[in-house]
Amino acid sequence: MRLALVCVTAFALAACRGPSSDAVALGDVALPLGEVALALPPAAEPTPSPCGGCHPEEVSKLSRSSKGRSFSVANAPASPETYPSGDVTHAESGLVYRAFVLPDGRRMQEERRVDGTGIRQIEARFAIGSGQHLRSFLGVSEAQGGGLVELPLSFDTPSRRWVLTPGFAGLPNPRFERRVGSDCLFCHNDLTPRREETVNVYDGELAVGLSCVRCHGDAEAHLTAKGAIYNPGKDTPNRQLQVCQQCHLRGEVSVLATGRTWEAYGPNEPLTDFMSTYRTPTSFASGFASTGHPSPTRPLEAGPCLPGQQATVPCTTCHDPHLPESILKTSASLPPPSAESGPRAAESGPRAVAEPPTTLPSLRALVAGAASADSSDERQRRALAQLLLAASKADLAPDLLHALRALQLERGDALVALGRLEARHSQHESALTAFAGARARGVRDPMLADDEAESLRAIGQLESAVRVLSEKVKLAPDGERLLRLGRLALFAEQKPLALPALEQAHVLLKHRADPALTLAAVAKQEGRLPAAIRLVQSALDREPNHIGARLMAAQLAAAAGSLDAAVTQGEWALRLAPNNVPGLLLMAALSEQRREFVKAIDYVERASRLIPEDKKLKGEVSRLRGLEVSPPPPPPSSSAPAQP
C-alpha cells in the first residue's frame, strides 16, 4: 500500500499520546506494575519554636490551635484520619486510589488500575490543613528532583471519609506530580527558601508548621541580639489587621511588589509593601471580605469592624490567635470606632479593580495608564492584576491581544504574564520579545526557560530552543524537562544530546512510557529492530493503554513479519482511540497486506471523514476498490517433489 507506514513512526515520536480529544483519558490511565515511586527517610519532626523558653503557655496554645495545625507531618499524633481509606476512583481516568499505613508508621497513598495492576505508591510526608474541615497531603517527587507535590487523596473530617483532593477531578489527572510552590505554602507554613530555578524544590529542611515568627518576626534574631520583637497588639488597628490579612484576605488575584518573593515577608512591614490583593466588582459582595467572613449579605465592612474600609476594631477583639478555639469573646462588647486617620487607615481590604477588559477601548485606557511616564508601582501592580485576569480568559479577542503588546511595564513579572498570554494565542515571536524583556529586568521565574523553549520550537528555531532548555536542565533537572529536551534535540538533529537526556528521563519518569517510546522510534529509524522491540515492550509494561506504544508495537510486529500480532496491536490502539488517524491508516495498510480489502477500504474511509481536506485518501479508496476485484496473486511455487 502506498500509504507510508513511516507516518506512524513520526506520530509516535512527535505526539506519543495521540490527539488530545481521544488519547488524554486513556493514555493517562496506565502505570508501571509493582512500582514504588519513592523510598524516603522518615518525615521530619515539627519545627521547634525558640519562643517556648520564655513563653511556654502561648507556644503550647498556638500548637493546638487551628493555625498551629495548618501544616504538620502526616503521621502527627491525634491526626483525624482513619486508615485504610477504601478505594476512591478518579472517574475520568479510571485510576483507583487508596491511603494506608505501613508497619513502620509511614502514611502512604497508592494508585492502581481497576484490574489491580499498575501499582504505584508514594509516601505522604506532610499534611496541609488543620483537620477541622479538609486535610490534604504532600509528598516528594523523584521525577521533579525532590520537588514537593500534592497527593490525590484528602480526608474530609466532618464526613469522616476520604475524597479526591480539590483540583484532581476531571482531566488531565495530576496524579503524583502536582507541584506545590511557595505561594501555596505561604498561608499554611513558616517560610522556607525555595531553590532558584525551581518551582517546588526547597533549600534545606522544610519548615513544619506555622509558628510565632509569622506574626512576631524573627525570634532567633530577637534572642541573639536582644532586639525588639514585633508585637502587633501595640500597633494601630490597621496594622494589626494586616498581620491577619497576610493569610486571611480574599480576592481574585494577588500581586507581589516589585522584587519580592513568597519566601520573604516579615509581619512588621506593611502588607501593601509586600503584595496587593485585587477583586473585581462581581467576585463577591462589595467591600472587604475575609476568610471566615464570606457572607455576601453581611460583608465585614457592613459591621462595626471596618466602617468605610477603615479598621477600627482589630481581629483579636473576637479571635485569640493563641487559643485552640476559633472565637474567644463571643459576648464581648465592641469598642467605639477608632479616631485613627492618615495614610495607613486606607490599607485595609482588597483593592478594587475593573473586570478583565472585553473591549479594545477599555484595554487601551488600561495600557495608556500603566505605560505613562509617571506610572507608579501601585499602578503597575493594578495593571498586572488586570493582565493576569485577562490571561485567564481563553476567548480573549485578537484585537485585545494586540493592544496588550503595548503594555510596556517595567515589572518583569508583568512581561512574563504577557508573554504567556501571547504564546497561548500562538503569537510566539511577540511572546519571545516579552520573555526577553523579563530576562533583561532580572526576572527569575522558574518556568521562564520552558516557556521560551516552547515558543522557539513553535517558530522553528530548534537549536535555540535546545540551547535554552539544556541550560535550564543543568540548573534544575527533572524528568519532564529532560523528556522535552530529548525530543527537541532529536528534532534539531542533535542525537548526542538527545539520547542521554531521554535515558535519564526514562529512569526518572518511572510510570511514563514516553521516554522508552521515543528511544524505540530512534532505534527503529537506525534499523536496530531488536532494541526497538525491547524498548516498546518496556513502554507497554509501564503504560499498557498508551496509544503510541500500541501503534509502534504494531509497526514492529509487521516489520518482523508477524501480521497477526501487528493487527492485534493495531486493533487495541483503535479500541482506545477509534478516531486516531495514524492508527486507521496503519490498520488499512495491514489489512491490504492480508488482502482484506473491505476492511482496508473501511479504515481509509473513516480516516477520510476525519480529515476531508486530504484528497489523496479518496484516491486511495479508489485504488483499493480496484484491488478488491483483481484476482489474488498465485501461491509461491515449490520445487519440492510431489508426495505420493
mmCIF file of C-alpha atoms in Angstrom, residues 232 235-242 311-315 338 340 348:
data_model
loop_
_atom_site.group_PDB
_atom_site.id
_atom_site.type_symbol
_atom_site.label_atom_id
_atom_site.label_comp_id
_atom_site.label_asym_id
_atom_site.label_seq_id
_atom_site.Cartn_x
_atom_site.Cartn_y
_atom_site.Cartn_z
ATOM 1 C CA PRO A 232 1.004 43.588 66.733
ATOM 2 C CA ASP A 235 0.409 48.741 66.636
ATOM 3 C CA THR A 236 -2.535 50.506 65.010
ATOM 4 C CA PRO A 237 -5.754 48.604 64.242
ATOM 5 C CA ASN A 238 -4.993 48.676 60.524
ATOM 6 C CA ARG A 239 -1.527 47.223 61.005
ATOM 7 C CA GLN A 240 -2.932 44.551 63.308
ATOM 8 C CA LEU A 241 -5.445 43.758 60.592
ATOM 9 C CA GLN A 242 -2.707 43.375 58.001
ATOM 10 C CA ALA A 311 -10.093 49.131 60.559
ATOM 11 C CA THR A 312 -11.340 50.335 63.907
ATOM 12 C CA VAL A 313 -11.629 47.016 65.740
ATOM 13 C CA PRO A 314 -8.737 44.540 65.391
ATOM 14 C CA CYS A 315 -9.446 40.854 64.774
ATOM 15 C CA SER A 338 -11.115 54.492 66.471
ATOM 16 C CA GLU A 340 -7.140 56.725 63.666
ATOM 17 C CA SER A 348 -7.464 47.509 54.675
#
